[in-house]
Coordinates of C-alpha atoms in Angstrom, one line a residue:
M1 CA -15.5 7.1 -11.1
T2 CA -16.9 9.4 -13.8
A3 CA -19.8 10.1 -11.5
N4 CA -17.3 11.2 -8.8
L5 CA -15.8 13.7 -11.3
K6 CA -19.2 15.1 -12.2
K7 CA -20.3 15.3 -8.6
S8 CA -17.2 17.4 -7.8
G9 CA -18.0 19.9 -10.6
A10 CA -15.9 18.5 -13.5
I11 CA -17.2 19.4 -16.9
I12 CA -16.8 16.4 -19.3
I13 CA -16.0 17.8 -22.8
G14 CA -15.8 14.5 -24.8
L15 CA -14.5 11.1 -25.4
T16 CA -11.0 10.4 -26.7
N17 CA -9.7 7.7 -29.0
T18 CA -8.5 4.2 -28.0
P19 CA -7.4 1.1 -29.9
E20 CA -9.8 -1.8 -30.3
F21 CA -10.8 -3.4 -27.0
S22 CA -8.2 -1.1 -25.3
M23 CA -5.8 -3.9 -26.0
R24 CA -3.0 -2.3 -28.0
G25 CA -0.2 0.1 -26.9
F26 CA -0.8 2.1 -30.1
T27 CA -4.0 4.1 -30.6
D28 CA -5.5 3.3 -33.9
N29 CA -8.8 1.7 -34.9
P30 CA -11.0 1.2 -38.0
L31 CA -13.7 3.5 -36.7
H32 CA -11.7 6.7 -35.9
G33 CA -8.3 6.0 -37.3
A34 CA -5.0 6.8 -35.7
T35 CA -4.4 9.4 -33.0
M36 CA -1.3 11.5 -33.6
N37 CA 1.4 12.3 -31.0
P38 CA 1.4 16.1 -30.8
W39 CA 5.2 16.2 -30.4
D40 CA 5.9 14.1 -33.5
G41 CA 3.4 12.6 -36.0
T42 CA 5.8 9.7 -36.8
I43 CA 5.9 8.3 -33.2
T44 CA 3.1 6.7 -31.2
C45 CA 1.0 8.6 -28.7
G46 CA 0.8 5.3 -26.7
G47 CA -2.2 3.3 -25.7
S48 CA -4.7 2.3 -24.7
S49 CA -5.4 5.8 -23.3
G50 CA -3.5 7.3 -26.2
G51 CA -6.2 9.7 -27.1
A52 CA -6.4 10.9 -23.5
G53 CA -2.6 11.4 -23.4
A54 CA -2.4 13.2 -26.7
S55 CA -5.3 15.5 -25.9
I56 CA -3.9 16.6 -22.6
A57 CA -0.4 17.3 -24.1
A58 CA -2.1 19.3 -26.8
G59 CA -4.0 21.4 -24.3
I60 CA -7.5 19.9 -24.9
G61 CA -8.8 19.9 -21.4
T62 CA -6.9 19.7 -18.1
I63 CA -7.5 16.2 -16.8
A64 CA -8.2 13.0 -18.7
H65 CA -9.3 9.6 -17.5
G66 CA -7.7 6.3 -18.5
N67 CA -7.2 2.8 -17.0
D68 CA -4.1 0.7 -16.7
I69 CA -4.0 -3.1 -16.9
G70 CA -0.6 -3.3 -18.5
G71 CA 0.5 0.3 -18.8
S72 CA -2.4 2.1 -20.4
L73 CA -2.0 5.2 -18.2
R74 CA 1.8 5.3 -17.8
W75 CA 2.7 4.6 -21.5
P76 CA 0.7 7.5 -22.9
A77 CA 2.1 9.7 -20.2
F78 CA 5.6 8.7 -21.3
C79 CA 4.9 9.1 -25.0
N80 CA 3.2 12.5 -24.7
G81 CA 5.3 14.2 -22.0
I82 CA 2.6 14.4 -19.3
A83 CA 2.1 13.1 -15.7
T84 CA -0.1 10.3 -14.3
I85 CA -0.6 7.9 -11.4
K86 CA -1.7 4.3 -11.7
P87 CA -3.2 3.9 -8.2
T88 CA -3.2 0.9 -6.0
Q89 CA -5.9 -1.6 -7.0
G90 CA -9.0 -0.5 -5.0
R91 CA -8.1 3.1 -4.6
I92 CA -10.4 4.5 -7.3
P93 CA -13.8 2.7 -7.7
A94 CA -14.7 1.4 -11.1
F95 CA -18.1 0.3 -12.5
N96 CA -19.1 -0.2 -16.1
P97 CA -22.9 -0.2 -16.4
S98 CA -22.9 -1.4 -20.0
A99 CA -20.8 -4.5 -19.3
T100 CA -22.7 -7.7 -19.8
A101 CA -20.3 -9.8 -17.7
E102 CA -17.7 -9.2 -15.0
R103 CA -14.1 -9.2 -15.9
P104 CA -12.0 -12.3 -14.9
L105 CA -10.4 -12.3 -11.5
M106 CA -6.8 -11.2 -12.3
A107 CA -8.0 -8.6 -14.7
Q108 CA -9.9 -7.1 -11.8
F109 CA -6.8 -7.2 -9.6
M110 CA -4.5 -5.8 -12.3
S111 CA -6.7 -3.0 -13.7
A112 CA -6.7 0.5 -12.1
Q113 CA -8.5 3.7 -13.1
G114 CA -6.5 6.9 -13.0
P115 CA -6.0 10.5 -14.2
L116 CA -3.6 12.0 -16.7
A117 CA -2.7 15.7 -16.6
R118 CA 0.1 18.1 -17.6
E119 CA 1.0 18.9 -14.0
V120 CA 1.4 16.7 -10.9
R121 CA -0.9 18.9 -8.8
D122 CA -3.7 18.3 -11.2
V123 CA -3.0 14.5 -11.1
R124 CA -3.2 14.8 -7.3
L125 CA -6.5 16.8 -7.4
A126 CA -8.1 14.3 -9.8
L127 CA -7.0 11.3 -7.7
E128 CA -8.7 12.9 -4.7
V129 CA -11.9 13.4 -6.6
M130 CA -11.9 10.1 -8.4
S131 CA -11.2 8.0 -5.3
Q132 CA -14.4 8.9 -3.5
R133 CA -16.6 5.9 -2.5
D134 CA -18.8 4.1 -5.0
M135 CA -20.6 1.1 -3.5
R136 CA -20.9 -0.6 -6.9
D137 CA -17.2 -1.5 -6.8
P138 CA -16.6 -4.3 -4.2
W139 CA -12.9 -3.8 -4.3
W140 CA -12.9 -0.1 -3.3
V141 CA -10.9 0.5 -0.1
P142 CA -11.5 3.6 2.2
V143 CA -7.8 4.4 2.8
P144 CA -6.7 8.0 3.4
L145 CA -4.9 9.7 0.5
E146 CA -2.2 11.1 2.8
G147 CA -0.2 8.6 4.9
P148 CA 1.5 9.4 8.2
P149 CA 4.8 11.5 8.1
R150 CA 7.7 9.3 6.9
P151 CA 11.3 9.5 8.3
K152 CA 13.5 11.7 6.2
P153 CA 15.4 11.3 4.0
I154 CA 13.2 8.9 2.1
K155 CA 15.2 6.0 0.7
V156 CA 14.8 5.5 -3.1
A157 CA 15.9 2.4 -5.0
L158 CA 17.3 3.4 -8.4
A159 CA 16.5 0.2 -10.3
R160 CA 19.4 -1.7 -11.7
I161 CA 19.0 -2.4 -15.4
P162 CA 18.9 -6.2 -16.1
D163 CA 21.9 -7.4 -18.1
D164 CA 19.6 -8.8 -20.9
M165 CA 18.0 -5.5 -21.6
D166 CA 18.9 -3.6 -24.7
T167 CA 18.8 0.1 -23.7
D168 CA 19.1 3.6 -25.2
A169 CA 21.9 5.5 -23.5
D170 CA 20.0 8.8 -23.7
I171 CA 17.0 7.3 -21.9
I172 CA 19.1 5.8 -19.1
A173 CA 20.9 9.1 -18.7
L174 CA 17.6 10.9 -18.2
V175 CA 16.6 8.3 -15.5
R176 CA 19.9 9.2 -13.7
T177 CA 19.0 12.9 -14.2
A178 CA 15.7 12.2 -12.4
A179 CA 17.7 10.5 -9.6
D180 CA 19.9 13.6 -9.3
H181 CA 16.8 15.8 -9.1
L182 CA 15.5 13.6 -6.2
T183 CA 18.9 13.8 -4.5
S184 CA 18.8 17.6 -4.7
A185 CA 15.3 17.5 -3.1
G186 CA 16.6 15.5 -0.1
Y187 CA 16.0 11.9 -1.1
D188 CA 18.5 9.2 -0.4
I189 CA 19.3 7.3 -3.7
T190 CA 20.8 3.8 -3.8
E191 CA 21.1 1.7 -6.9
A192 CA 19.5 -1.7 -6.2
E193 CA 18.2 -4.8 -8.1
L194 CA 14.5 -5.2 -8.0
P195 CA 12.9 -8.5 -6.7
D196 CA 12.7 -10.8 -9.7
L197 CA 11.6 -8.3 -12.3
A198 CA 11.7 -10.9 -15.1
G199 CA 9.6 -13.4 -13.2
T200 CA 7.1 -10.7 -12.1
W201 CA 6.6 -9.7 -15.8
R202 CA 6.1 -13.3 -16.9
L203 CA 3.5 -13.8 -14.2
W204 CA 1.6 -10.7 -15.5
C205 CA 1.8 -11.9 -19.1
D206 CA 0.8 -15.5 -18.4
L207 CA -2.1 -14.6 -16.2
I208 CA -3.6 -11.9 -18.3
M209 CA -3.2 -13.7 -21.6
T210 CA -4.7 -17.0 -20.1
E211 CA -7.8 -15.2 -19.0
L212 CA -8.1 -13.4 -22.4
S213 CA -7.6 -16.6 -24.3
V214 CA -10.2 -18.6 -22.3
L215 CA -12.9 -15.9 -21.9
Q216 CA -12.4 -13.2 -24.5
E217 CA -10.4 -14.2 -27.5
A218 CA -13.1 -15.8 -29.6
Q219 CA -15.5 -12.8 -29.2
M220 CA -12.6 -10.3 -29.9
R221 CA -11.6 -12.1 -33.1
E222 CA -15.3 -12.1 -34.3
H223 CA -15.4 -8.3 -34.3
A224 CA -11.8 -7.2 -34.6
S225 CA -9.8 -5.8 -37.5
A226 CA -6.9 -7.7 -39.1
D227 CA -4.4 -5.3 -37.4
F228 CA -5.8 -6.1 -34.0
C229 CA -5.8 -9.9 -34.6
Q230 CA -2.1 -9.6 -35.7
T231 CA -1.2 -7.8 -32.5
L232 CA -3.2 -10.3 -30.4
D233 CA -1.4 -13.2 -32.0
G234 CA 1.9 -11.6 -31.0
F235 CA 0.7 -11.1 -27.4
L236 CA -0.5 -14.7 -27.1
K237 CA 2.9 -16.0 -28.4
M238 CA 4.7 -14.1 -25.6
A239 CA 2.7 -16.0 -23.0
T240 CA 2.3 -19.5 -21.7
I241 CA -1.4 -20.2 -21.8
L242 CA -2.1 -22.0 -18.5
D243 CA -4.4 -24.9 -17.8
G244 CA -6.7 -24.8 -14.7
R245 CA -4.1 -26.2 -12.3
A246 CA -1.3 -23.9 -13.6
Y247 CA -3.6 -20.9 -13.5
M248 CA -4.4 -21.5 -9.8
E249 CA -0.7 -22.1 -9.0
A250 CA 0.2 -18.8 -10.7
I251 CA -2.4 -16.9 -8.7
A252 CA -1.0 -18.5 -5.5
R253 CA 2.5 -17.5 -6.6
R254 CA 1.4 -13.9 -7.0
S255 CA 1.1 -13.7 -3.2
R256 CA 4.7 -14.7 -2.7
V257 CA 5.9 -12.3 -5.5
L258 CA 3.9 -9.4 -4.0
R259 CA 5.2 -10.2 -0.5
N260 CA 8.8 -10.0 -1.7
W261 CA 8.1 -6.6 -3.3
L262 CA 6.4 -5.3 -0.2
A263 CA 9.4 -6.4 1.9
F264 CA 11.7 -4.5 -0.6
L265 CA 9.5 -1.4 -0.2
E266 CA 9.9 -1.5 3.5
T267 CA 13.6 -0.8 3.0
Y268 CA 13.1 1.5 0.0
P269 CA 9.6 3.2 0.2
L270 CA 10.1 4.5 -3.4
V271 CA 11.5 2.9 -6.5
L272 CA 12.7 4.9 -9.5
T273 CA 12.8 3.0 -12.8
P274 CA 12.7 3.8 -16.5
L275 CA 9.1 3.4 -17.9
S276 CA 10.7 2.4 -21.2
V277 CA 14.4 1.8 -21.7
K278 CA 14.0 2.9 -25.4
R279 CA 12.7 6.0 -27.1
T280 CA 9.1 6.2 -28.1
P281 CA 8.6 3.9 -31.2
E282 CA 7.0 4.6 -34.5
A283 CA 3.2 4.9 -34.7
R284 CA 2.4 1.3 -35.7
A285 CA 5.4 -0.5 -34.4
D286 CA 3.3 -3.4 -33.0
L287 CA 2.4 -4.4 -36.6
H288 CA 5.9 -5.2 -37.6
G289 CA 5.8 -8.8 -36.5
D290 CA 5.9 -11.0 -33.5
A291 CA 9.6 -10.4 -32.7
R292 CA 8.9 -6.6 -32.6
I293 CA 6.0 -7.1 -30.2
R294 CA 8.1 -9.2 -27.9
S295 CA 11.0 -6.7 -28.1
L296 CA 8.6 -3.8 -27.2
F297 CA 6.8 -5.4 -24.3
W298 CA 9.5 -7.8 -22.8
N299 CA 12.6 -5.6 -23.4
D300 CA 11.5 -2.0 -23.7
L301 CA 8.5 -2.0 -21.2
R302 CA 9.4 -4.7 -18.7
F303 CA 9.5 -2.2 -15.8
M304 CA 6.0 -1.0 -16.7
S305 CA 3.7 -4.1 -17.0
S306 CA 5.3 -5.9 -14.1
I307 CA 3.7 -3.5 -11.7
N308 CA 0.2 -4.4 -12.8
V309 CA 0.3 -7.9 -11.5
L310 CA 1.4 -6.5 -8.1
G311 CA -1.4 -3.9 -7.9
L312 CA 1.1 -1.3 -6.6
P313 CA 0.8 2.4 -7.3
A314 CA 3.2 3.9 -9.9
A315 CA 3.5 7.5 -11.1
V316 CA 5.0 8.7 -14.4
V317 CA 6.4 12.2 -14.7
P318 CA 8.4 13.8 -17.6
V319 CA 12.1 14.2 -17.0
G320 CA 13.2 15.8 -20.3
L321 CA 13.6 15.3 -24.1
A322 CA 15.5 12.7 -26.0
G323 CA 16.1 14.5 -29.2
R324 CA 12.9 16.4 -29.7
N325 CA 10.5 14.0 -28.0
P326 CA 9.5 13.6 -24.3
V327 CA 10.7 11.0 -21.9
G328 CA 9.2 10.1 -18.5
V329 CA 10.3 8.1 -15.5
Q330 CA 8.4 5.8 -13.2
L331 CA 8.1 6.1 -9.4
I332 CA 6.7 3.0 -7.6
G333 CA 5.4 3.0 -4.0
S334 CA 4.0 0.5 -1.6
R335 CA 0.2 -0.2 -1.3
Y336 CA -1.9 3.0 -0.9
C337 CA 1.2 5.2 -0.9
E338 CA 0.2 7.3 -4.0
D339 CA 1.2 10.3 -1.9
V340 CA 4.8 9.1 -1.8
C341 CA 4.9 8.6 -5.5
L342 CA 3.3 12.0 -6.3
D343 CA 5.6 13.9 -3.9
A344 CA 8.6 12.5 -5.7
A345 CA 7.0 13.2 -9.1
A346 CA 6.4 16.8 -7.9
A347 CA 10.1 17.1 -6.8
I348 CA 11.2 16.1 -10.3
E349 CA 8.7 18.4 -12.0
A350 CA 10.0 21.3 -9.9
K351 CA 13.4 20.8 -11.6
V352 CA 12.2 20.0 -15.1
G353 CA 9.2 22.3 -15.4
I354 CA 5.9 21.6 -17.2
L355 CA 7.1 19.8 -20.4
A356 CA 3.9 20.5 -22.4
K357 CA 4.8 24.2 -22.3
R358 CA 7.9 23.4 -24.5
L359 CA 5.6 21.7 -26.9
W360 CA 3.3 24.7 -27.1
E361 CA 6.3 27.0 -27.7
R362 CA 7.3 24.8 -30.5
I363 CA 3.9 25.0 -32.1

């Protein structure tokens, strides 16, 4: 993927900061310290691609790379007021020549490489470049970036908020503003309940944490900081660690869950959701105990991480400010329909403008 960027003429200007093992949603580590959010130093820049997100918002470079196994592209985009796409699994090839072992099966299916940028057009350009073939990734799929013309108006499901979610009224109002922008652009919006959002999230959490617990936890704890271990404890307590039979049953259940979502996307080719139902939290919020970790990832970010277990494409685009800080919305499409997601993101951006420019005016 980096080779594809270089082959197309991209100039790599440096590496950006991540949390340890790219496993926190908050970018802080013992080696380089914390990355600040350029909008507000008291809130997180997100993670794991928090350094990438913060650098793009601040104007350092035009396109950044990240990867997303639970939200690590979309969460920094939300926090820093920029755009991104988590592509369909297999769209962008990935190969890590320094890895001493392959990742476990569901981690391979849940993880996607992708670009972050201030403007949707740059996200689209980077996606085109990054998705070129690399034979070293056996999951890469040669699917055209642009699908056939779709009947207009495109139907959009505005996700109904589950009754058990504690939400911020200003965030939900901005999601409805995004729906209004899509209506103005000719989309047909209907509020609808998503297919078993809670069960989909739990499947993601149980599968990824089981694999981590069995194959990675001991090695992580050997080298990790106390802060990382505290966060890891909170993650593991959210999950049911599965035995061999339950793990295989969960993988089998994933096919049914994905089938239900794909059927839903036949009716609604696009889904508009909050990325988070709350404002961006403080810079080290995941160190405030197990209950706070559960609140962040089960309540606030349920719409985000659920999409990883499905391997579906999802874009994030800024929609405005809550107070003085940026807020983005999520646009989910069917398999290999990144163009549908990005077209809708561009329609919202056309109404909102490039949010990073407001940051620069403030500075």
